[in-house]
Coordinates of C-alpha atoms in Angstrom, one line a residue:
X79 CA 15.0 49.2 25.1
X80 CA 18.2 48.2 26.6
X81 CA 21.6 50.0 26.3
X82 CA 19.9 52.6 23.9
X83 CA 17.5 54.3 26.0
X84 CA 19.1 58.1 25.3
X85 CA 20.0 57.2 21.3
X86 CA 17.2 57.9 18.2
X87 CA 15.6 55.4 17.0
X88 CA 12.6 55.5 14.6
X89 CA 9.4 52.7 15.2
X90 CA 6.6 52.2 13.6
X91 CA 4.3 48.9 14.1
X92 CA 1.3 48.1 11.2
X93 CA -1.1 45.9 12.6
X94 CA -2.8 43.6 9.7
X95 CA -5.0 40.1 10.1
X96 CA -4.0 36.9 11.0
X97 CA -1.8 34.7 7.9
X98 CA 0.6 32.5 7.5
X99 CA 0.3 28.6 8.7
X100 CA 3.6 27.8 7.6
X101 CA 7.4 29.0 7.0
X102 CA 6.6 28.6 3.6
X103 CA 3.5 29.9 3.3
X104 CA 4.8 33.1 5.6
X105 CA 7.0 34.0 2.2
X106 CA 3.5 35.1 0.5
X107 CA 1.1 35.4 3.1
X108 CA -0.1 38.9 4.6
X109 CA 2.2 39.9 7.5
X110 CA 0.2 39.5 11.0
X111 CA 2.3 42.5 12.0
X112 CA 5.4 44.7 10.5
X113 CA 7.9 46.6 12.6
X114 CA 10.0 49.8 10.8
X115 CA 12.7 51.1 12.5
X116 CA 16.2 53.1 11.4
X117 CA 19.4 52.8 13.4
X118 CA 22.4 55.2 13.5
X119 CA 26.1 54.7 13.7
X120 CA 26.0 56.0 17.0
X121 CA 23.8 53.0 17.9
X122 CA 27.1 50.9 16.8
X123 CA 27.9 47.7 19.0
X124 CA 24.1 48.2 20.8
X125 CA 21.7 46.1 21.8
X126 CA 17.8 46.7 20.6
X127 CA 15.0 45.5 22.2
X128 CA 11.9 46.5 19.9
X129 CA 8.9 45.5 21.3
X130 CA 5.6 43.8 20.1
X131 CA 2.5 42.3 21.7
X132 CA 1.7 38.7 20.7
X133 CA -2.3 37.8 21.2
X134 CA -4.0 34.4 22.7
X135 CA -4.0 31.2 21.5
X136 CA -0.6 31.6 19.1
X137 CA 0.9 28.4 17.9
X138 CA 3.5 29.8 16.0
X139 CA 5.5 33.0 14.9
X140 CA 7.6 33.8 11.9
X141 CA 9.5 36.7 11.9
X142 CA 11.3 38.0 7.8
X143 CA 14.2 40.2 8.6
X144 CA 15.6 42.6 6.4
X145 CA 17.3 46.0 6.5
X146 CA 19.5 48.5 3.6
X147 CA 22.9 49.2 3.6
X148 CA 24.5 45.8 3.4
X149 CA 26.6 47.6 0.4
X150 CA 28.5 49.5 2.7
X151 CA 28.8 46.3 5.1
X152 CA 26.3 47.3 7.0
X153 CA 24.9 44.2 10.1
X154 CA 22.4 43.9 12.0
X155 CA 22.2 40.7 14.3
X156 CA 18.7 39.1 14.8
X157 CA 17.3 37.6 18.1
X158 CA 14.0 37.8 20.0
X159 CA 13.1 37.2 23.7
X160 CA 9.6 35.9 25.1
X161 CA 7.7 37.5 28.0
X162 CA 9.6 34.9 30.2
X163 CA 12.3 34.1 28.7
X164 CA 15.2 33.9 25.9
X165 CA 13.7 32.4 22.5
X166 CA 16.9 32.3 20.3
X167 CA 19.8 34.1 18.6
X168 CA 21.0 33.8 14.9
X169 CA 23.5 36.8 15.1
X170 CA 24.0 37.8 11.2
X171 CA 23.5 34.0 9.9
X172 CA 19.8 34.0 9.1
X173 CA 16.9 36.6 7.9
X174 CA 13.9 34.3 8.7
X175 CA 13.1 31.6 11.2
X176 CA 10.3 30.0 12.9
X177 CA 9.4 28.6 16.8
X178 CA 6.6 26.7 17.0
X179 CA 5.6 24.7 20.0
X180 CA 6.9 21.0 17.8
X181 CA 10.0 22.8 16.0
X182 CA 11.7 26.2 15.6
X183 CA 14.8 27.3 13.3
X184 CA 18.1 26.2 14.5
X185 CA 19.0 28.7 17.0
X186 CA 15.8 28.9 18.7
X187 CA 14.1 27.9 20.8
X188 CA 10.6 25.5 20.3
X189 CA 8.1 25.0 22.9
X190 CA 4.3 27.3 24.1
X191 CA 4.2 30.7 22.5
X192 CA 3.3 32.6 25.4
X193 CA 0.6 35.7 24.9
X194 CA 2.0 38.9 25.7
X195 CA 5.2 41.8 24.6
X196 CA 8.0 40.3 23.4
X197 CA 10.8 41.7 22.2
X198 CA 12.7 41.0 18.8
X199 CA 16.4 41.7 19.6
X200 CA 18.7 43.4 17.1
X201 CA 22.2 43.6 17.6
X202 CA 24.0 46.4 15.9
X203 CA 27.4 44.7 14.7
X204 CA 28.5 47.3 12.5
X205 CA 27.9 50.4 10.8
X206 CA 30.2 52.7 8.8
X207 CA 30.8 56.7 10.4
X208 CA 27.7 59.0 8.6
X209 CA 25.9 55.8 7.7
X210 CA 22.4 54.1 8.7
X211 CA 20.8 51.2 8.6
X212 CA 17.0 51.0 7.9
X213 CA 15.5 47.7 9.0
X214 CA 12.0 45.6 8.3
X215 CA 10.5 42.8 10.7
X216 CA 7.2 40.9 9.1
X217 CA 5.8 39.1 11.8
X218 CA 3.6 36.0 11.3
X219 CA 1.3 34.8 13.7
X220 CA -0.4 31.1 13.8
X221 CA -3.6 30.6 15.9
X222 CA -4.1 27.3 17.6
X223 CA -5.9 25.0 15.1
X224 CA -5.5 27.1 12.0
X225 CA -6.1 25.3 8.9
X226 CA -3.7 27.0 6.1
X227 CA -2.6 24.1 4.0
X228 CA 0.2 22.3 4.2
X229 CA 3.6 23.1 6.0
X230 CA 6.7 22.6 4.9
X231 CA 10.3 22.7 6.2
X232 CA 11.3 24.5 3.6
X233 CA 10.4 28.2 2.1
X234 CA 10.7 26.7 -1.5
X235 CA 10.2 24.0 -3.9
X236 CA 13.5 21.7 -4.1
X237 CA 12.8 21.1 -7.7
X238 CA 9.8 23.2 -9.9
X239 CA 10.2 20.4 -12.5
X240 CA 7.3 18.1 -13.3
X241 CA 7.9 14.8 -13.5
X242 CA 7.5 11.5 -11.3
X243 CA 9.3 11.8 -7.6
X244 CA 9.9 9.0 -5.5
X245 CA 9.7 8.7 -1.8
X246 CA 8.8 6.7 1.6
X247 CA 5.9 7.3 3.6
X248 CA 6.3 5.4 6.7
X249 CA 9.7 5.1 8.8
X250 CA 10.4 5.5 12.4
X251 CA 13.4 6.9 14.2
X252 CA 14.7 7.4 17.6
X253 CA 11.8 9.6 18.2
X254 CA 9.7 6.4 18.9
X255 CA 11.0 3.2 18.0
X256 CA 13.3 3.3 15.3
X257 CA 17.1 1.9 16.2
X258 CA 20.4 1.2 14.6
X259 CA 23.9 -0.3 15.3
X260 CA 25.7 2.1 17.9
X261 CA 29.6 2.9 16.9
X262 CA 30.1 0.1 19.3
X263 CA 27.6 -2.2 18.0
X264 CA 25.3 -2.0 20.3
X265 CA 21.4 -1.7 19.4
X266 CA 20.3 1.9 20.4
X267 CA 17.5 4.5 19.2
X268 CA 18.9 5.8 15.9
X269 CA 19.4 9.2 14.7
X270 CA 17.3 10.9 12.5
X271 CA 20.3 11.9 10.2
X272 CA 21.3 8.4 9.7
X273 CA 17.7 7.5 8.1
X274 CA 17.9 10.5 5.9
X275 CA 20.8 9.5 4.7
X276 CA 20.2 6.2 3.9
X277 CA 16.8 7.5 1.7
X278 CA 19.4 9.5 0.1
X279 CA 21.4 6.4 -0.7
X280 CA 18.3 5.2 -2.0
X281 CA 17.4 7.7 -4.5
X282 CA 14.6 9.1 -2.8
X283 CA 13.2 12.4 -3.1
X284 CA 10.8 12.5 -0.5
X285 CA 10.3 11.1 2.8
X286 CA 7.9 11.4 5.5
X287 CA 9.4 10.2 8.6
X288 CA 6.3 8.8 11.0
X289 CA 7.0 8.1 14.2
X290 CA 4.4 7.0 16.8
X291 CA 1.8 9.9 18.2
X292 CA 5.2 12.4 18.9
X293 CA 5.7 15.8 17.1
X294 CA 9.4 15.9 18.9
X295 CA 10.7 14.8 15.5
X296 CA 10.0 17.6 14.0
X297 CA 12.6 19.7 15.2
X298 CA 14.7 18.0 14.3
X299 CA 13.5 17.9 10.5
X300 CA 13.7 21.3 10.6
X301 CA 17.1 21.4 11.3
X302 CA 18.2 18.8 8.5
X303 CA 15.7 19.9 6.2
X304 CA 18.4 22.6 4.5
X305 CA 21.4 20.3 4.7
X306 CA 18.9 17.9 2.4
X307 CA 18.1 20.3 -0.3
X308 CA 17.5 17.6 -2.6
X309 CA 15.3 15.2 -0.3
X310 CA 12.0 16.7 0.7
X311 CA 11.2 16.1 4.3
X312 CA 7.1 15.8 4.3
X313 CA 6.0 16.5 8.0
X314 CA 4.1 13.2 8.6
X315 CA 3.1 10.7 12.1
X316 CA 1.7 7.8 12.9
X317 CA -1.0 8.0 15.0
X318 CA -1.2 4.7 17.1
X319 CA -4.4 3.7 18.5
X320 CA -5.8 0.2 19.8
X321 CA -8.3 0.1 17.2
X322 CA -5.9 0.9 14.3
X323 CA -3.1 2.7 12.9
X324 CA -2.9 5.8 10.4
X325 CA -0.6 8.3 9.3
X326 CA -0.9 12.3 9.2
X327 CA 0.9 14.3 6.7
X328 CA 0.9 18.3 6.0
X329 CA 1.3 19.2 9.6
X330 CA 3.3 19.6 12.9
X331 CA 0.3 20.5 15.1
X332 CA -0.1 18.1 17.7
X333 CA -4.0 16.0 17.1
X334 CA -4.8 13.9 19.9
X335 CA -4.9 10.0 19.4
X336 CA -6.2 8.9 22.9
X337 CA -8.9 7.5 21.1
X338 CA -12.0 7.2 23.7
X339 CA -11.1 10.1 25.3
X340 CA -13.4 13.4 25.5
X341 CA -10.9 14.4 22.9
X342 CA -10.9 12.0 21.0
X343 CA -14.1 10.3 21.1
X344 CA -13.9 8.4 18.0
X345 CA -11.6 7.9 14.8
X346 CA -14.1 10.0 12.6
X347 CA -13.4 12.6 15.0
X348 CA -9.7 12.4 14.4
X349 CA -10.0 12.4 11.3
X350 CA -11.8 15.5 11.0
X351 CA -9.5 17.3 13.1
X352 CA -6.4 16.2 11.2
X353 CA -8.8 17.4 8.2
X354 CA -9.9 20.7 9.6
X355 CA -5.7 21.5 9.9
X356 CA -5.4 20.5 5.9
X357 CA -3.6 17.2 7.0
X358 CA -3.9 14.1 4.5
X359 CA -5.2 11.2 6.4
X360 CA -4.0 7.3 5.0
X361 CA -5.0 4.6 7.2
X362 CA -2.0 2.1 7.6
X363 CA -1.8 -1.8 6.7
X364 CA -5.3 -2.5 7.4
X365 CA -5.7 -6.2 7.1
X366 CA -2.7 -6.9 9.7
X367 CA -2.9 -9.0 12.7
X368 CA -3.9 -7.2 15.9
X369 CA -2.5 -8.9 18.7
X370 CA 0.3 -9.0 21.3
X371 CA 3.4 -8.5 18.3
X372 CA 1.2 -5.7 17.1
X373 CA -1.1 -3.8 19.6
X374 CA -3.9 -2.5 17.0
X375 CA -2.4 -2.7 13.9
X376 CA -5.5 -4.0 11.9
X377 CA -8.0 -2.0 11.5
X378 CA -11.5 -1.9 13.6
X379 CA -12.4 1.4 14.5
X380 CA -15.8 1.1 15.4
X381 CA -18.6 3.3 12.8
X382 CA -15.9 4.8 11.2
X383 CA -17.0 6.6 8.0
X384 CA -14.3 5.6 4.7
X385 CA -15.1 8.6 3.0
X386 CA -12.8 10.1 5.8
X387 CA -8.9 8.9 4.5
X388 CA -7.5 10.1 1.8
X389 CA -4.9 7.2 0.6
X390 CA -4.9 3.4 2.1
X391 CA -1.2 2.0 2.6
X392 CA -2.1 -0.7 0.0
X393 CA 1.6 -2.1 0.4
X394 CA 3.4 -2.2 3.7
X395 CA 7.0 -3.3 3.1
X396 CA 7.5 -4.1 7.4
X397 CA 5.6 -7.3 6.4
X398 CA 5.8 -7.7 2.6
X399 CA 8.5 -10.7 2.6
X400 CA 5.4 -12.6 4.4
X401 CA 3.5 -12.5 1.8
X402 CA 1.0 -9.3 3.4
X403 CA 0.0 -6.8 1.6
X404 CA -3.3 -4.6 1.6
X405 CA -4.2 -4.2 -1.9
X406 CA -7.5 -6.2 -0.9
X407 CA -8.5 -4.2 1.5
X408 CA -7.8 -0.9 -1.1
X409 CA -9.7 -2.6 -4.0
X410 CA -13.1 -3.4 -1.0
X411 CA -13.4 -0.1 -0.5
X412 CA -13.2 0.9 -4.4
X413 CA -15.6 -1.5 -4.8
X414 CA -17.9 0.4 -2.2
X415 CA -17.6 3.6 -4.2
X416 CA -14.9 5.2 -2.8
X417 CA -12.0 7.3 -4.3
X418 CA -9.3 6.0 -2.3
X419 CA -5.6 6.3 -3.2
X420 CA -3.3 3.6 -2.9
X421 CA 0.2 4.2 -1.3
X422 CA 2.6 2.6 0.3
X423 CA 4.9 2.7 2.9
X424 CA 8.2 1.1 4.2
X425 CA 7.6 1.2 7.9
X426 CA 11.2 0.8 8.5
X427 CA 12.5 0.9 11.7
X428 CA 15.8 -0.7 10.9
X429 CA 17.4 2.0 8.4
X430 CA 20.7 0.2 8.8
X431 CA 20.2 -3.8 7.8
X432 CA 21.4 -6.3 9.5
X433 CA 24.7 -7.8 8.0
X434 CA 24.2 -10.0 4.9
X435 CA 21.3 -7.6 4.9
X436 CA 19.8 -4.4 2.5
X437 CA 17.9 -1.4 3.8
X438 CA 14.2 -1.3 3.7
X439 CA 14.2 2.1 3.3
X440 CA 12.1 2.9 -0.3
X441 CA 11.0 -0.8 -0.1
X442 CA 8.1 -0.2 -1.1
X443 CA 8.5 3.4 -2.8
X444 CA 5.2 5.6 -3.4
X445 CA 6.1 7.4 -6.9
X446 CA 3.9 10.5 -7.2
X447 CA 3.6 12.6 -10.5
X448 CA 4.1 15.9 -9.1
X449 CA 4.1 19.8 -10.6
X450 CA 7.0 20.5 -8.6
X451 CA 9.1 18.8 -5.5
X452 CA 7.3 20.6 -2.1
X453 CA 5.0 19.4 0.5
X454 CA 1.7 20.9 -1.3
X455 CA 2.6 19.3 -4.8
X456 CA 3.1 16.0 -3.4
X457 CA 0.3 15.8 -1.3
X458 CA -2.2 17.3 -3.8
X459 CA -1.3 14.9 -6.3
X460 CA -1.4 12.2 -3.9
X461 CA -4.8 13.0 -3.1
X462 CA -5.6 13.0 -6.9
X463 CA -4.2 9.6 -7.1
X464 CA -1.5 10.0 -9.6
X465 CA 0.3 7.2 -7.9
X466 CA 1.7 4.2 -8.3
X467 CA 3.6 1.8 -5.7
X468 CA 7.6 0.2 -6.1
X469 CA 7.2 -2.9 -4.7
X470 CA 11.0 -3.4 -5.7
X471 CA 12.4 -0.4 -4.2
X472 CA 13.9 0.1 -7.7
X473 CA 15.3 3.5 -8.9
X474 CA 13.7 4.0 -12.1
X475 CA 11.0 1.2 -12.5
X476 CA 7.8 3.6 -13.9
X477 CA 4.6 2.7 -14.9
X478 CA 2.6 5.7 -17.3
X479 CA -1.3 5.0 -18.0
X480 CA -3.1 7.3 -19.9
X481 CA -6.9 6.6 -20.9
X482 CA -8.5 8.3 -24.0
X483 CA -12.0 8.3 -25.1
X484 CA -12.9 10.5 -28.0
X485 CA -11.5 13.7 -27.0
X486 CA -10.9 12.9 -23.4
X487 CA -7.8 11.8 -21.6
X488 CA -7.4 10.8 -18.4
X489 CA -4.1 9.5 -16.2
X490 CA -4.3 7.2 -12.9
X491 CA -6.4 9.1 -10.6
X492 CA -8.6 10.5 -12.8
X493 CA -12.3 10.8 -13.8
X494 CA -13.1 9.5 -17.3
X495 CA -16.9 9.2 -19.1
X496 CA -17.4 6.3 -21.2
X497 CA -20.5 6.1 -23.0
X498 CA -22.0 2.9 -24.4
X499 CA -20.5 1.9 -27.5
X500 CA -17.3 4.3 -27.1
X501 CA -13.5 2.1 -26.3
X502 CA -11.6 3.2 -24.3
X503 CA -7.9 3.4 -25.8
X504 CA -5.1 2.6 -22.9
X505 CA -1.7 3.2 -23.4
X506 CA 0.8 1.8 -21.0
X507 CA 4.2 3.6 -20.2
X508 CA 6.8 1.0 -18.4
X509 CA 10.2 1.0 -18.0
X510 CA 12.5 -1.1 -16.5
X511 CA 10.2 -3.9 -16.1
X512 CA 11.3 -6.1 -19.3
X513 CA 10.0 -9.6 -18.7
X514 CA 6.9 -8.6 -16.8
X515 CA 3.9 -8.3 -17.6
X516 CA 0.9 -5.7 -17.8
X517 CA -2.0 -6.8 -15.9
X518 CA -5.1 -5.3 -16.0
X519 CA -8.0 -5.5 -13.3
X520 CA -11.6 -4.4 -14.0
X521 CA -13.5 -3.5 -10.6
X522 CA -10.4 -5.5 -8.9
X523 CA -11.0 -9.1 -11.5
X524 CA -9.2 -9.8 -14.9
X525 CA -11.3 -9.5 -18.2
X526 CA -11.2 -11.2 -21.1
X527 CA -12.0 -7.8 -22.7
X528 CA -8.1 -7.0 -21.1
X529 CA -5.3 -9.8 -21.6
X530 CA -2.1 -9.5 -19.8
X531 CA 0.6 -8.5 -21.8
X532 CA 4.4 -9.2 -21.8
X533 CA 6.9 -6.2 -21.9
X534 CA 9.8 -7.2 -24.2
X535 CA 11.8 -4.0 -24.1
X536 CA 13.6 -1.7 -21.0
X537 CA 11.1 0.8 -22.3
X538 CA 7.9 0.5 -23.7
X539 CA 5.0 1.7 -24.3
X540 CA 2.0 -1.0 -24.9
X541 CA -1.5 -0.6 -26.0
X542 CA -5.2 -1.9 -25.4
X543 CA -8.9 -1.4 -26.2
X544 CA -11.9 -1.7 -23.9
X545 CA -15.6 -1.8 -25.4
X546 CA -17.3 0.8 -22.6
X547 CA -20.8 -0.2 -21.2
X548 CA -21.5 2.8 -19.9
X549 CA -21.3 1.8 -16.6
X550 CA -19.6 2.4 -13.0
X551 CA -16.0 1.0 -13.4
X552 CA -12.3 1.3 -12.1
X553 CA -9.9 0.0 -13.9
X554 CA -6.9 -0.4 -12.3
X555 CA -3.4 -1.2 -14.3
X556 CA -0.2 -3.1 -12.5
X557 CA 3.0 -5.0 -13.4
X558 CA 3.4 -8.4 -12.3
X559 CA 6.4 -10.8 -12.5
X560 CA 5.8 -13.9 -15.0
X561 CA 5.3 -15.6 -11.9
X562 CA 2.2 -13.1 -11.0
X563 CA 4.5 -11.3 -8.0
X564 CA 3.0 -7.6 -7.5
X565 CA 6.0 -5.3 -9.0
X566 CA 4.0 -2.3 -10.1
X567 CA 0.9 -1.2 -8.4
X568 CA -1.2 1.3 -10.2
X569 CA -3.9 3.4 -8.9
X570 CA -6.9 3.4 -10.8
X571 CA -8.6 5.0 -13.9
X572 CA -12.3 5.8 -13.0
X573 CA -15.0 5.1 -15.6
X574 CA -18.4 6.8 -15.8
X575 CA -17.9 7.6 -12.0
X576 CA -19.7 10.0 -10.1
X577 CA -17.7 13.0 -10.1
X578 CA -20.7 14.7 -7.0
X579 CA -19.9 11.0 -5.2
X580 CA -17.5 11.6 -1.7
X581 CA -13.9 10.9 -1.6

């Protein structure tokens, strides 16, 4: 230990299994390692150098600093060093951070997490004459291809109400091929904080920023994410292949798109590693074009097994003023037996419109009914389908279905059993849709059993019966313009399904 060789010191290191996938997660989790140690005033103004031995195959460290006698102004400053090289230095102005081999906390260093001692660095700024300092280091450790649910940018919720949050889960930046207005005009790869910004503008509450096959962006979403501690910044890509597009989201670890490769051999094997790291897998505007505008964007992957993706961008908004959307492709697959949710997905890579212009950012919104506003919430409930798709990019359109039969209620997303002879009693929550009207689809047609029906009020809440047959059925509830425009799209109630069936 450097500069401190001759002065007492007191170590002790408690070796415990491997935890922690996340920053978040390393607030709970089991501490791969802890380091103890007590330093003096006569250590004052010294440099510390306290050693640990990192193991094979790390992807990521987390270190939680803390130490007593801040009440007599007691500091300690916080660094660490690699076996090759300097990793970072905070100083006094942080107790946690991160470096992983996409991102690290602002002062340090990302990149390979090299196998070997390393030394945390702790800088004595000040102690008071007869007084000590006693300090604790929990150390995480993440090993390559550790599935631990999903990360986060953030060590808390940014809200722990529950309610309906509203977000975009496609955009590009200058991490692939996203681009704005320079201050001179000129067209150039644009900033990441300029598209945060403008989903702030929008009212968004969540983004996942997508950019093609990278993980570079993630740094710098690590860096933003406190500044925007009201926007949730969902770590998310778009992997790019020739044979069709999808987005990851719940992870910064690096899964290999080269599909065709050795590995990457197929999508279904993609899809399983993206699943094996507790990624949510959505496969993106699917009945697109493939051709020389759009290398791949439909989709073909050859054998690929549905029961793989978790959501379907059912509305794209890059080519929704022509008329394309997906919802076709979404309903197919319900019709196959699948439990897909329906999102969708901006895939703006213009966050600044042109003039005479507005922003596609949030056009279309995916508004998820969450427990709280964190990575985990939104994806879980995402995955459960309680979802439904802005097509307007409005602030506070909402659309509410609840299904009741007997003494059993279910929400979009959800399982419901029918019997023969039971109704099903819907009630349907809109707001800010006076004009509209309530359309409801039966295994993707209209019934007779199910008229449309107008909304007359800025909020409403509008009823309907359905005799049950007892069979398989999804019943799927949107709002349409008078003019039959998608403005709503709701994700399904599921009747007499399967509950053993694969999603």
């Amino acid at each position: 230990m450097k500069n401190s060789a001759t002065l007492p010191i007191t170590l002790s290191v408690l070796v415990f299994t491997f935890a922690a996938s996340s920053f978040a997660r390393a607030q709970t989790a089991r501490p791969s390692l802890t380091l103890h140690g007590t330093v003096t005033r006569a250590q004052q103004n010294a440099y510390l150098e306290i050693p640990f031995t990192v193991p094979a195959n790390i992807e990521r460290i987390t270190v939680n600093f803390s130490y007593t006698g801040k009440q007599d102004h007691a500091t300690l400053d916080l660094g660490v060093r690699d076996p090759q090289r300097f990793r970072g230095w905070s100083g006094g102005n942080k107790s946690s951070f991160t470096i992983g081999i996409p991102d690290a906390t602002p002062s340090y260093l990302p990149g390979p997490i090299p196998p070997g001692r390393w030394h945390l660095l702790i800088g004595v700024a000040n102690l008071r004459p007869g007084k000590s300092a006693t300090y604790t280091a929990d150390i995480f450790f993440t090993r390559k291809g550790e599935a631990g649910g999903a990360e986060s940018f953030t060590d808390h919720p940014l809200s722990t109400e529950a309610r309906w949050y509203r977000g975009d889960l496609h955009m590009h930046t200058a991490h692939s091929d996203g681009s704005c207005p320079s201050q001179s005009g000129k067209p150039v790869p644009c900033p990441l904080f300029i598209t945060l910004q403008k989903a702030v503008a929008q009212g968004l509450d969540f983004v996942a920023v997508t950019d093609h096959n990278t993980i570079s962006h993630f740094d710098d979403e690590r860096e933003m994410q406190p500044y925007f501690d009201k926007l949730l910044l969902i770590p998310g890509r778009e992997l790019t292949t020739y044979s069709g597009h999808f987005n990851i989201f719940g992870t910064t670890d690096f899964i290999d798109f080269e599909l065709g490769s050795p590995r990457a051999p197929d999508m279904n094997s993609i899809f399983r590693a993206a699943h094996r790291l507790g990624a949510l897998a959505s496969v993106n505007h699917p009945a697109s074009p493939t051709g020389e505008i759009c290398m791949g964007c439909g989709w073909s992957p050859k054998n690929f097994d549905m029961h793989l993706t978790d959501a379907i961008e059912a509305v794209n908004g890059d080519n929704a003023d022509r008329g394309q959307n997906h919802t076709g492709y979404w309903r197919a697959q319900l019709n196959r037996g699948l439990r897909i949710t329906a999102i969708g997905g901006s895939d703006t890579h213009r966050p600044v419109p042109r003039p005479g212009g507005i922003s596609t950012i949030g056009h279309p919104a995916t508004v998820v009914y969450a427990t709280e506003l964190s990575v985990p919430a939104i994806l879980q409930a995402i995955r459960e389908g309680h979802v439904f798709v802005d097509t307007t990019a409005s602030h506070d359109r909402l659309l509410e279905v609840t299904g009741t039969v007997s003494n059993q209620t279910a929400h979009m997303g959800d399982l419901l059993t029918a019997p023969a002879g039971t109704t099903l009693d819907l009630a349907v929550h809109a707001a800010a849709c006076a004009g509209s009207k309530v359309q409801f689809l039966l295994d993707g047609k209209s019934s007779d059993a199910l008229p449309n029906q107008t909304i007359t009020a800025a909020d409403q809440t509008l009823h309907a019966t359905w005799p049950s047959d007892g069979k398989h059925h999804w019943l799927e509830t949107d709002v349409i313009t008078p003019d039959g425009r998608l403005q709503l799209l709701g994700n399904p109630i599921y009747l007499n399904w399967n509950t053993a069936a694969p999603r």
